[in-house]
Coordinates of C-alpha atoms and ligand atoms in Angstrom, one line a residue:
M55 CA 80.1 26.7 -59.6
S56 CA 81.3 23.3 -58.1
T57 CA 79.4 21.8 -55.2
V58 CA 80.7 20.7 -51.7
S59 CA 79.0 17.6 -49.8
P60 CA 78.7 17.2 -46.0
R61 CA 80.6 14.1 -45.1
V62 CA 82.5 14.6 -42.0
S63 CA 81.6 12.9 -38.8
G64 CA 82.3 14.0 -34.9
A65 CA 82.9 17.5 -34.0
E66 CA 82.6 18.7 -37.5
R67 CA 79.7 16.7 -38.6
G68 CA 77.6 18.8 -41.1
Q69 CA 80.2 21.1 -42.3
P70 CA 80.7 20.8 -46.2
V71 CA 83.7 19.0 -47.3
A72 CA 85.8 20.7 -49.9
D73 CA 87.6 18.4 -52.6
V74 CA 90.9 20.5 -52.2
A75 CA 92.2 22.7 -49.8
V76 CA 95.1 24.7 -50.9
I77 CA 97.3 26.2 -48.1
G78 CA 98.7 29.5 -49.2
A79 CA 97.9 32.3 -51.4
G80 CA 101.0 33.5 -52.7
I81 CA 101.5 33.3 -56.4
V82 CA 102.1 29.5 -56.3
G83 CA 99.0 28.7 -54.3
S84 CA 96.7 30.8 -56.3
A85 CA 98.0 29.5 -59.5
I86 CA 97.4 26.0 -58.1
A87 CA 93.7 26.9 -56.9
R88 CA 93.1 28.5 -60.4
E89 CA 94.2 25.2 -62.0
L90 CA 92.3 22.8 -60.1
A91 CA 88.9 25.1 -60.2
G92 CA 88.9 24.5 -63.8
Y93 CA 87.8 20.9 -63.1
E94 CA 84.6 19.8 -61.3
L95 CA 86.1 20.3 -57.9
S96 CA 85.5 22.3 -54.9
V97 CA 88.4 24.3 -54.0
I98 CA 89.4 26.4 -50.9
L99 CA 92.1 28.7 -50.7
L100 CA 93.4 29.2 -47.1
E101 CA 95.8 32.2 -46.2
A102 CA 97.1 33.3 -42.9
R103 CA 97.4 36.9 -44.0
A104 CA 94.5 39.4 -44.7
D105 CA 95.3 39.6 -48.3
V106 CA 96.6 37.4 -51.3
G107 CA 100.4 37.8 -52.4
D108 CA 101.3 39.4 -49.1
G109 CA 104.2 37.0 -48.6
T110 CA 107.3 36.4 -50.8
S111 CA 105.3 37.0 -53.9
K112 CA 105.0 40.8 -53.3
A113 CA 108.8 41.5 -53.0
N114 CA 110.9 39.9 -55.5
T115 CA 112.9 41.3 -58.5
A116 CA 109.8 40.8 -60.9
I117 CA 111.9 39.2 -63.6
L118 CA 110.2 36.6 -66.1
H119 CA 113.0 34.3 -66.5
T120 CA 113.7 32.1 -69.5
G121 CA 115.2 29.4 -67.5
Y122 CA 118.4 30.0 -69.3
D123 CA 120.6 29.4 -66.2
A124 CA 118.6 26.9 -64.3
K125 CA 120.5 23.4 -63.5
P126 CA 119.5 21.3 -66.9
G127 CA 117.8 18.2 -66.2
T128 CA 116.0 19.4 -62.8
L129 CA 112.2 19.9 -62.4
E130 CA 112.9 23.7 -61.7
S131 CA 114.5 24.0 -65.2
R132 CA 111.5 22.3 -66.8
L133 CA 109.0 24.2 -65.0
V134 CA 110.5 27.7 -65.2
A135 CA 111.2 27.2 -69.2
S136 CA 107.4 26.1 -69.7
G137 CA 106.0 28.7 -66.9
Y138 CA 107.7 31.4 -68.8
H139 CA 105.4 30.7 -71.8
L140 CA 102.5 30.0 -69.6
L141 CA 102.8 33.5 -67.8
S142 CA 103.6 35.3 -70.9
D143 CA 100.4 34.2 -72.6
Y144 CA 98.3 34.4 -69.7
A145 CA 99.6 38.3 -69.2
R146 CA 98.5 39.0 -72.7
Q147 CA 95.0 37.3 -71.9
T148 CA 94.5 39.4 -68.6
G149 CA 96.5 42.5 -69.0
I150 CA 99.3 41.7 -66.4
P151 CA 102.1 44.4 -67.3
I152 CA 105.0 42.7 -69.1
E153 CA 107.8 44.1 -71.1
R154 CA 110.3 42.1 -73.0
T155 CA 113.4 44.1 -72.3
G156 CA 116.0 41.4 -72.7
A157 CA 119.0 41.0 -70.4
I158 CA 122.9 41.3 -70.7
L159 CA 125.2 39.3 -68.3
V160 CA 128.4 41.3 -67.8
A161 CA 131.6 39.7 -67.3
W162 CA 134.1 41.9 -65.2
D163 CA 136.9 39.8 -65.0
A164 CA 138.8 36.9 -67.1
D165 CA 137.3 34.0 -65.1
E166 CA 133.7 35.5 -65.8
L167 CA 134.6 36.0 -69.4
A168 CA 135.9 32.3 -69.4
A169 CA 132.4 31.4 -68.2
L170 CA 130.2 32.8 -70.6
P171 CA 130.5 30.0 -73.3
A172 CA 129.7 27.4 -70.7
I173 CA 126.5 29.4 -69.9
A174 CA 125.4 29.7 -73.3
A175 CA 125.8 26.0 -73.6
K176 CA 123.6 25.6 -70.5
A177 CA 121.1 27.7 -71.7
A178 CA 120.9 25.6 -74.9
A179 CA 120.7 22.6 -72.6
N180 CA 117.7 24.3 -70.8
G181 CA 115.7 24.5 -74.3
Y182 CA 116.9 28.2 -74.7
P183 CA 119.2 28.7 -77.7
R184 CA 119.1 32.5 -78.0
C185 CA 121.9 33.6 -75.9
A186 CA 124.7 35.2 -77.6
I187 CA 128.4 36.2 -76.4
V188 CA 129.2 39.8 -77.1
D189 CA 132.3 41.7 -76.9
A190 CA 133.0 44.9 -74.5
A191 CA 132.2 47.4 -77.3
E192 CA 128.7 45.7 -77.6
V193 CA 128.2 45.6 -74.2
Y194 CA 128.8 49.4 -73.6
R195 CA 126.6 50.0 -76.8
Q196 CA 123.8 48.3 -75.2
V197 CA 124.4 49.8 -71.8
P198 CA 126.4 53.2 -72.3
D199 CA 126.4 54.1 -68.6
L200 CA 127.8 50.7 -67.4
G201 CA 130.9 51.5 -65.3
P202 CA 134.5 50.9 -66.6
G203 CA 136.2 47.5 -66.8
A204 CA 133.4 45.3 -68.5
L205 CA 135.3 42.6 -70.5
G206 CA 132.4 41.1 -72.4
G207 CA 128.8 39.9 -72.1
L208 CA 126.2 37.3 -73.0
T209 CA 122.7 38.4 -74.2
V210 CA 119.4 36.9 -73.3
P211 CA 116.9 38.5 -75.5
D212 CA 114.0 37.3 -73.9
E213 CA 114.4 37.9 -70.2
S214 CA 111.3 40.1 -69.4
I215 CA 110.2 42.3 -66.5
I216 CA 106.4 41.8 -65.1
C217 CA 104.3 43.0 -62.6
T218 CA 104.4 40.3 -59.6
W219 CA 101.5 42.0 -57.8
T220 CA 99.1 42.0 -60.7
A221 CA 100.2 38.5 -61.6
T222 CA 99.3 37.0 -58.3
L223 CA 96.0 39.1 -58.1
A224 CA 94.8 38.0 -61.5
L225 CA 95.5 34.3 -60.7
A226 CA 93.7 34.5 -57.3
T227 CA 91.0 36.6 -58.9
D228 CA 90.5 33.9 -61.6
A229 CA 90.5 31.1 -59.2
R230 CA 87.8 33.0 -57.1
L231 CA 85.6 33.7 -60.4
R232 CA 85.9 29.8 -61.1
G233 CA 84.4 29.3 -57.8
T234 CA 87.2 28.7 -55.4
G235 CA 86.5 29.8 -51.9
L236 CA 89.0 32.4 -50.5
R237 CA 89.6 32.1 -46.7
L238 CA 91.9 35.1 -45.7
G239 CA 93.0 35.2 -42.0
H240 CA 92.9 31.4 -42.1
R241 CA 96.5 30.4 -40.6
V242 CA 96.7 26.9 -40.5
R243 CA 97.8 25.4 -37.0
S244 CA 97.6 21.7 -37.2
V245 CA 95.9 18.6 -39.4
S246 CA 93.9 15.9 -38.2
R247 CA 92.6 13.1 -40.2
D248 CA 88.9 11.8 -39.8
G249 CA 88.2 8.9 -42.4
E250 CA 89.0 10.0 -45.7
V251 CA 88.9 13.6 -44.9
T252 CA 91.6 15.9 -43.6
I253 CA 90.5 18.5 -41.0
V254 CA 92.5 21.6 -41.6
H255 CA 92.6 23.3 -38.2
C256 CA 93.0 27.2 -38.6
D257 CA 92.9 29.9 -36.0
T258 CA 89.4 30.9 -37.4
G259 CA 88.0 27.7 -37.4
D260 CA 88.2 24.1 -39.0
V261 CA 88.2 23.4 -42.8
P262 CA 87.5 19.9 -43.9
A263 CA 88.9 18.8 -47.2
R264 CA 89.5 15.4 -49.1
W265 CA 92.8 16.7 -50.5
V266 CA 95.3 19.3 -49.1
V267 CA 97.8 21.0 -51.2
N268 CA 100.8 22.6 -49.2
A269 CA 101.7 25.7 -51.0
A270 CA 102.9 27.8 -47.8
G271 CA 106.1 29.2 -49.0
L272 CA 108.2 30.2 -46.0
G273 CA 106.1 27.9 -43.9
C274 CA 105.8 24.8 -46.0
D275 CA 108.2 22.6 -43.8
Q276 CA 106.0 23.4 -40.9
I277 CA 102.8 22.1 -42.7
D278 CA 104.8 19.2 -44.0
Q279 CA 105.5 18.3 -40.4
M280 CA 101.7 18.4 -39.5
F281 CA 101.7 15.5 -41.9
G282 CA 104.2 13.5 -40.1
Y283 CA 107.2 14.4 -42.5
D284 CA 110.6 15.5 -41.2
R285 CA 112.4 15.8 -44.8
F286 CA 113.6 19.2 -45.3
R287 CA 114.1 22.9 -43.3
V288 CA 113.2 26.1 -44.9
T289 CA 115.9 28.6 -44.4
P290 CA 114.6 32.3 -45.1
R291 CA 117.2 33.8 -47.5
R292 CA 116.8 37.5 -47.4
G293 CA 117.0 39.7 -50.3
E294 CA 117.2 43.6 -50.1
L295 CA 116.5 45.8 -53.0
L296 CA 116.9 49.5 -53.8
V297 CA 114.6 51.4 -55.9
F298 CA 115.6 54.4 -57.8
D299 CA 113.7 57.4 -58.9
K300 CA 111.9 57.5 -62.4
L301 CA 114.6 59.9 -63.6
A302 CA 117.1 57.3 -63.4
R303 CA 115.2 55.0 -65.9
P304 CA 117.0 56.3 -69.2
L305 CA 120.2 54.9 -67.7
V306 CA 118.8 51.2 -68.0
T307 CA 116.7 49.9 -70.8
R308 CA 117.5 46.1 -70.3
I309 CA 118.3 43.9 -67.2
V310 CA 121.8 44.1 -66.4
L311 CA 123.1 40.8 -64.7
P312 CA 126.3 39.6 -63.0
V313 CA 127.7 36.2 -63.8
P314 CA 125.8 33.9 -61.7
T315 CA 127.4 31.9 -58.7
A316 CA 126.7 28.9 -56.8
R317 CA 124.8 31.1 -54.2
G318 CA 122.4 32.6 -56.5
K319 CA 122.0 35.1 -59.3
G320 CA 123.8 37.9 -57.7
V321 CA 123.1 41.8 -57.7
L322 CA 121.5 43.1 -60.8
I323 CA 120.2 46.3 -62.2
S324 CA 116.8 46.4 -63.9
P325 CA 114.3 48.5 -65.2
T326 CA 110.8 48.3 -63.2
I327 CA 107.6 47.8 -64.7
Y328 CA 106.5 51.0 -62.8
G329 CA 109.1 53.0 -64.5
N330 CA 112.1 53.0 -61.8
I331 CA 115.2 51.2 -61.7
M332 CA 116.2 48.5 -59.3
L333 CA 119.5 47.5 -57.7
G334 CA 119.6 44.2 -55.7
P335 CA 119.1 41.7 -54.4
T336 CA 121.2 40.8 -51.4
A337 CA 121.4 37.1 -50.3
E338 CA 121.6 36.6 -46.6
D339 CA 120.4 33.4 -44.5
L340 CA 118.5 34.4 -41.6
D341 CA 116.5 32.2 -38.9
D342 CA 113.7 34.6 -38.6
R343 CA 110.9 33.7 -41.1
T344 CA 109.3 37.3 -40.5
A345 CA 112.5 39.5 -41.2
T346 CA 111.2 41.4 -44.2
G347 CA 112.8 44.8 -42.9
T348 CA 115.8 46.2 -44.5
S349 CA 119.5 46.8 -43.1
Q350 CA 122.1 49.3 -43.1
A351 CA 124.5 46.7 -44.1
G352 CA 122.4 45.6 -47.2
Y353 CA 122.1 49.1 -48.1
D354 CA 125.9 49.8 -47.8
F355 CA 126.6 46.7 -49.8
L356 CA 124.1 47.6 -52.5
L357 CA 125.6 51.0 -52.8
S358 CA 129.1 49.7 -53.1
K359 CA 128.0 47.3 -55.8
G360 CA 126.1 49.9 -57.7
R361 CA 129.1 52.3 -57.5
K362 CA 130.9 49.6 -59.5
L363 CA 128.2 48.4 -61.9
M364 CA 127.0 51.9 -62.8
P365 CA 128.4 55.0 -60.7
R366 CA 126.2 57.2 -62.8
L367 CA 123.2 55.5 -61.1
L368 CA 124.1 56.7 -57.7
Q369 CA 123.7 60.2 -58.7
E370 CA 119.9 59.4 -58.6
E371 CA 117.8 59.4 -55.5
V372 CA 116.7 56.0 -54.0
T373 CA 113.0 56.4 -53.5
A374 CA 112.5 53.4 -51.7
S375 CA 114.0 49.8 -50.4
Y376 CA 112.5 46.5 -49.6
A377 CA 113.4 43.0 -48.8
G378 CA 111.9 39.7 -49.5
L379 CA 112.7 36.2 -48.3
R380 CA 113.4 33.4 -50.5
A381 CA 112.0 29.7 -49.0
A382 CA 115.8 28.3 -49.4
V383 CA 115.9 24.3 -48.8
D384 CA 118.9 22.2 -49.1
A385 CA 117.8 20.5 -51.9
G386 CA 119.0 21.6 -55.4
D387 CA 115.4 21.4 -56.8
Y388 CA 111.9 22.2 -56.2
L389 CA 110.3 19.7 -53.7
I390 CA 107.0 18.8 -55.2
S391 CA 105.6 15.5 -54.0
A392 CA 102.4 13.5 -53.6
D393 CA 101.4 11.3 -50.8
A394 CA 98.4 9.3 -52.0
G395 CA 97.6 7.5 -48.7
Q396 CA 97.2 10.8 -46.7
C397 CA 95.7 12.6 -50.0
Y398 CA 98.3 15.4 -49.5
L399 CA 100.6 17.2 -52.0
L400 CA 103.8 19.2 -51.0
V401 CA 105.1 22.0 -53.4
G402 CA 107.8 23.3 -51.3
G403 CA 111.3 24.8 -51.7
I404 CA 110.1 27.4 -54.6
R405 CA 113.1 29.6 -53.8
S406 CA 113.9 32.3 -56.5
T407 CA 111.9 31.6 -59.7
G408 CA 108.4 30.8 -58.5
L409 CA 107.1 33.8 -60.1
T410 CA 108.1 32.6 -63.4
S411 CA 107.3 29.0 -62.9
C412 CA 104.0 29.3 -61.0
M413 CA 101.5 28.4 -63.8
A414 CA 103.8 25.4 -64.8
I415 CA 103.9 24.4 -61.1
A416 CA 100.0 24.4 -61.1
E417 CA 100.0 22.1 -64.1
H418 CA 102.4 19.8 -62.5
A419 CA 100.7 19.8 -59.2
R420 CA 97.4 18.9 -61.1
D421 CA 99.1 15.8 -62.8
L422 CA 100.6 14.5 -59.4
L423 CA 97.2 14.6 -58.0
A424 CA 95.7 12.9 -60.8
D425 CA 98.2 10.1 -60.6
A426 CA 97.6 10.1 -56.7
G427 CA 94.0 9.5 -57.3
L428 CA 92.2 12.8 -57.6
K429 CA 89.4 12.7 -60.1
L430 CA 89.5 15.2 -62.7
T431 CA 86.6 16.2 -64.8
P432 CA 87.1 19.4 -66.8
R433 CA 84.2 22.1 -66.3
A434 CA 81.9 22.3 -69.2
E435 CA 82.1 26.0 -68.8
V436 CA 85.0 28.1 -67.3
P437 CA 84.8 31.9 -67.0
E438 CA 87.0 34.3 -69.1
P439 CA 89.9 35.2 -67.2
P440 CA 89.7 38.7 -65.4
R441 CA 90.9 41.7 -67.4
M442 CA 93.2 43.3 -64.7
P443 CA 93.6 47.0 -64.3
N444 CA 97.1 48.1 -65.8
I445 CA 99.6 49.9 -63.5
G446 CA 102.5 49.5 -66.0
E447 CA 104.3 52.3 -67.0
A448 CA 104.7 51.4 -70.9
F449 CA 101.0 51.2 -71.2
L450 CA 97.9 53.3 -71.2
R451 CA 96.9 54.5 -67.7
P452 CA 93.5 55.9 -66.9
Y453 CA 95.1 59.3 -66.3
Q454 CA 96.0 59.3 -70.0
D455 CA 93.0 57.9 -71.6
A456 CA 90.8 60.7 -72.5
A457 CA 88.0 58.5 -73.7
R458 CA 87.9 56.8 -70.5
I459 CA 87.8 60.0 -68.6
A460 CA 85.1 61.3 -70.8
G461 CA 82.8 58.4 -69.7
D462 CA 84.0 58.5 -66.0
E463 CA 85.4 61.8 -64.4
A464 CA 86.9 59.8 -61.6
Y465 CA 89.7 58.6 -63.9
G466 CA 90.6 62.3 -64.4
R467 CA 90.9 63.1 -60.5
I468 CA 94.6 62.5 -59.7
V469 CA 94.7 61.4 -56.0
C470 CA 98.5 60.3 -55.7
F471 CA 100.6 62.9 -58.0
C472 CA 103.9 60.8 -58.2
E473 CA 102.5 57.8 -59.7
R474 CA 99.4 59.4 -61.3
V475 CA 96.8 57.1 -59.5
T476 CA 93.4 58.3 -59.9
A477 CA 90.0 58.2 -57.6
G478 CA 88.5 55.7 -60.3
E479 CA 91.4 53.4 -59.8
I480 CA 91.0 53.5 -55.9
R481 CA 87.3 53.1 -56.2
D482 CA 87.7 50.0 -58.8
A483 CA 90.0 48.2 -56.6
C484 CA 87.5 48.5 -53.4
R485 CA 85.1 47.0 -55.6
S486 CA 87.2 44.3 -57.2
P487 CA 86.5 40.4 -56.6
I488 CA 89.7 40.8 -54.0
P489 CA 89.6 44.1 -52.5
P490 CA 92.6 45.3 -50.7
A491 CA 92.6 44.9 -46.8
D492 CA 94.6 47.9 -46.1
L493 CA 96.7 50.7 -47.6
N494 CA 99.5 48.2 -48.5
G495 CA 97.0 46.1 -50.5
L496 CA 95.7 49.3 -52.2
R497 CA 99.4 50.2 -53.2
R498 CA 99.9 46.7 -54.9
R499 CA 96.6 47.2 -56.8
T500 CA 97.0 50.8 -58.0
R501 CA 100.7 52.0 -57.0
A502 CA 99.0 54.5 -54.8
M503 CA 102.0 56.1 -52.5
N504 CA 104.3 54.1 -54.3
G505 CA 106.2 57.1 -55.8
R506 CA 109.0 59.6 -55.1
C507 CA 107.2 61.0 -52.1
Q508 CA 106.2 57.6 -50.6
G509 CA 102.6 59.0 -49.5
F510 CA 104.2 62.0 -47.6
F511 CA 102.1 64.3 -49.8
C512 CA 99.1 62.2 -50.6
A513 CA 98.7 59.7 -47.8
A514 CA 95.9 61.5 -46.0
E515 CA 93.7 62.1 -49.2
V516 CA 94.5 58.4 -50.4
G517 CA 93.7 57.0 -47.0
A518 CA 90.5 58.9 -47.0
A519 CA 89.5 57.8 -50.7
F520 CA 90.3 54.1 -49.4
E521 CA 88.1 54.4 -46.4
R522 CA 85.3 56.0 -48.4
C523 CA 85.6 53.4 -51.2
S524 CA 85.9 50.4 -48.8
S525 CA 82.9 51.2 -46.7
Q526 CA 80.7 51.7 -49.8
A527 CA 81.9 48.4 -51.2
H528 CA 81.3 46.7 -48.1
R529 CA 77.5 47.5 -48.1
T530 CA 77.1 45.9 -51.7
S531 CA 77.0 42.2 -51.6
D532 CA 79.7 39.6 -52.4
P533 CA 81.7 41.4 -55.3
V534 CA 82.0 38.1 -57.2
E535 CA 78.3 37.6 -57.0
A536 CA 77.7 41.3 -58.1
L537 CA 79.7 40.5 -61.2
A538 CA 77.6 37.5 -62.2
Ligands
FAD852 C1 114.6 38.9 -53.3 C2 113.9 37.9 -54.1 C3 113.9 38.0 -55.5 C4 113.1 37.2 -56.4 N1 113.2 37.2 -57.8 C5 112.4 36.5 -58.7 C6 112.3 36.7 -60.0 O1 112.7 37.7 -60.3 N2 111.6 36.2 -60.8 C7 111.0 35.0 -60.3 O2 110.4 34.1 -60.9 N3 111.1 34.6 -58.7 C8 111.7 35.5 -58.0 N4 111.6 35.2 -56.5 C9 111.1 34.1 -56.0 C10 109.3 34.2 -55.9 O3 109.3 35.5 -55.5 C11 109.0 33.0 -55.2 O4 109.6 31.8 -55.8 C12 107.6 33.2 -55.2 O5 106.9 34.4 -54.8 C13 107.1 32.1 -54.1 O6 105.7 32.0 -54.1 P1 104.9 31.3 -53.0 O7 103.4 31.3 -53.2 O8 105.4 29.8 -53.0 O9 105.3 31.9 -51.7 P2 104.6 33.2 -50.9 O10 104.4 34.1 -51.8 O11 105.5 33.5 -49.7 O12 103.3 32.6 -50.4 C14 103.0 31.6 -49.4 C15 101.8 31.9 -48.6 O13 101.5 30.8 -47.6 C16 101.3 31.5 -46.4 N5 101.2 30.8 -45.4 C17 102.4 30.4 -44.7 N6 102.1 29.5 -43.6 C18 100.8 29.6 -43.6 C19 99.8 28.9 -42.6 N7 100.4 28.2 -41.7 N8 98.4 28.8 -43.0 C20 98.2 29.6 -44.1 N9 98.8 30.4 -44.8 C21 100.3 30.0 -44.7 C22 101.9 33.0 -46.6 O14 101.2 33.9 -45.6 C23 101.9 33.3 -47.8 O15 101.1 34.2 -48.3 C24 112.4 36.1 -55.6 C25 112.4 36.1 -54.3 C26 113.0 37.0 -53.7 C27 112.8 36.8 -52.0

């Protein structure tokens, strides 16, 4: 494990100084902390909330993009393309659920049909040559329940769906296993400089570090200002989504996309990794960075879109709706920039592709830090990546695994019946290196209460199991040390 040395003067004298403090434990900050912790560095990951992955990273469309439609030549285009492969490989190593469903862009009018060759050429310019233009008959062969009026389409065979919750948790867990100190409930309020050290002032105390990485998502412009900059503003761009019941799943076997516009990727219909169908997202600029509630207007808008795209879908029930906030910035690209003088790295403007690109962003951040003077010595031994519990519908779940149940009957005891979550999975989540802080955290780790009844039937029992397992887990020592 890396060491920290006491080098701070003044009020903070005696506090160990981390080599790097990463602000924000979303998928981007977690990937960066994991990457840096593969070197002889002490790394601290600071997160305002009580859990990792509790910001934008928990509420997106969960598509692993090939990057076919990015703006060629941008940093985003490069990092999405490489992030796609990095996260695909990492998913295989760690068991993050992922399905290569492919996607089809559907043209609904003559202008959209005429735009398809340019999109295919753009994909090729982005290093993705596998798009193909297809006629209307092929579109309906691939998506038989599509509404009437499709004129043609473009296939993107490698677009995939992935579990964003498990992905963030895997990266944060890996960072933790590599020795990263995870400080939850640490909202950064200001920073100050003391010699060669930055003191990061949090609600819960000060954290001295030689280098600071700002991966604060919606808050990254505010952190940037703490370092004396005034170079961009984040606009929270809300995206609302509807989740349809599992009975709708046979209607859509691949991601059905609109032809993208300047404002974004538009409203899609996609299978989810949990066996549902999703319709969304909207795109609405707001002022409030906390406005993750859904709205009647968003609901009505999505239903009107769904009615045209796939009328048959609207005969199925909506089981949930949710919203996420993209950290939109005016720049047409990611804002990733090092300040060697202040030993500071901004990783901002990661708007609508950060799930896909997170691991490539982490490598890019590492290289910029090295160029700015951070000494990187690979660690002689790096722990194996964690093997994550599977919550994907297409893969074997504990309740289906006779051998596992024979070895531990808790995997045969279902607590959440809609999603078939067992007592064993709830117990494992509570004993994991980053246990859930509350029932929402448990949902993201197990799918408990995520199904058709949304906890109406099982919430009391799930809550009781969670309380019981959490208090038992708290009585044991640090779960990471317990694993060693
Ligand atoms: C509707 C929608 C759909 C999307 N679909 C996709 C998709 O299909 N594929 C894809 O690749 N991407 C998608 N994205 C984008 C993707 O979700 C984001 O790019 C990614 O989650 C950004 O991760 P992050 O770590 O930068 O931000 P976050 O997950 O928001 O993490 C930032 C963290 O910083 C913390 N923080 C903020 N301020 C402070 C502070 N002062 N002190 C301490 N901590 C702080 C926050 O609490 C938060 O946890 C979508 C986004 C949305 C909203």
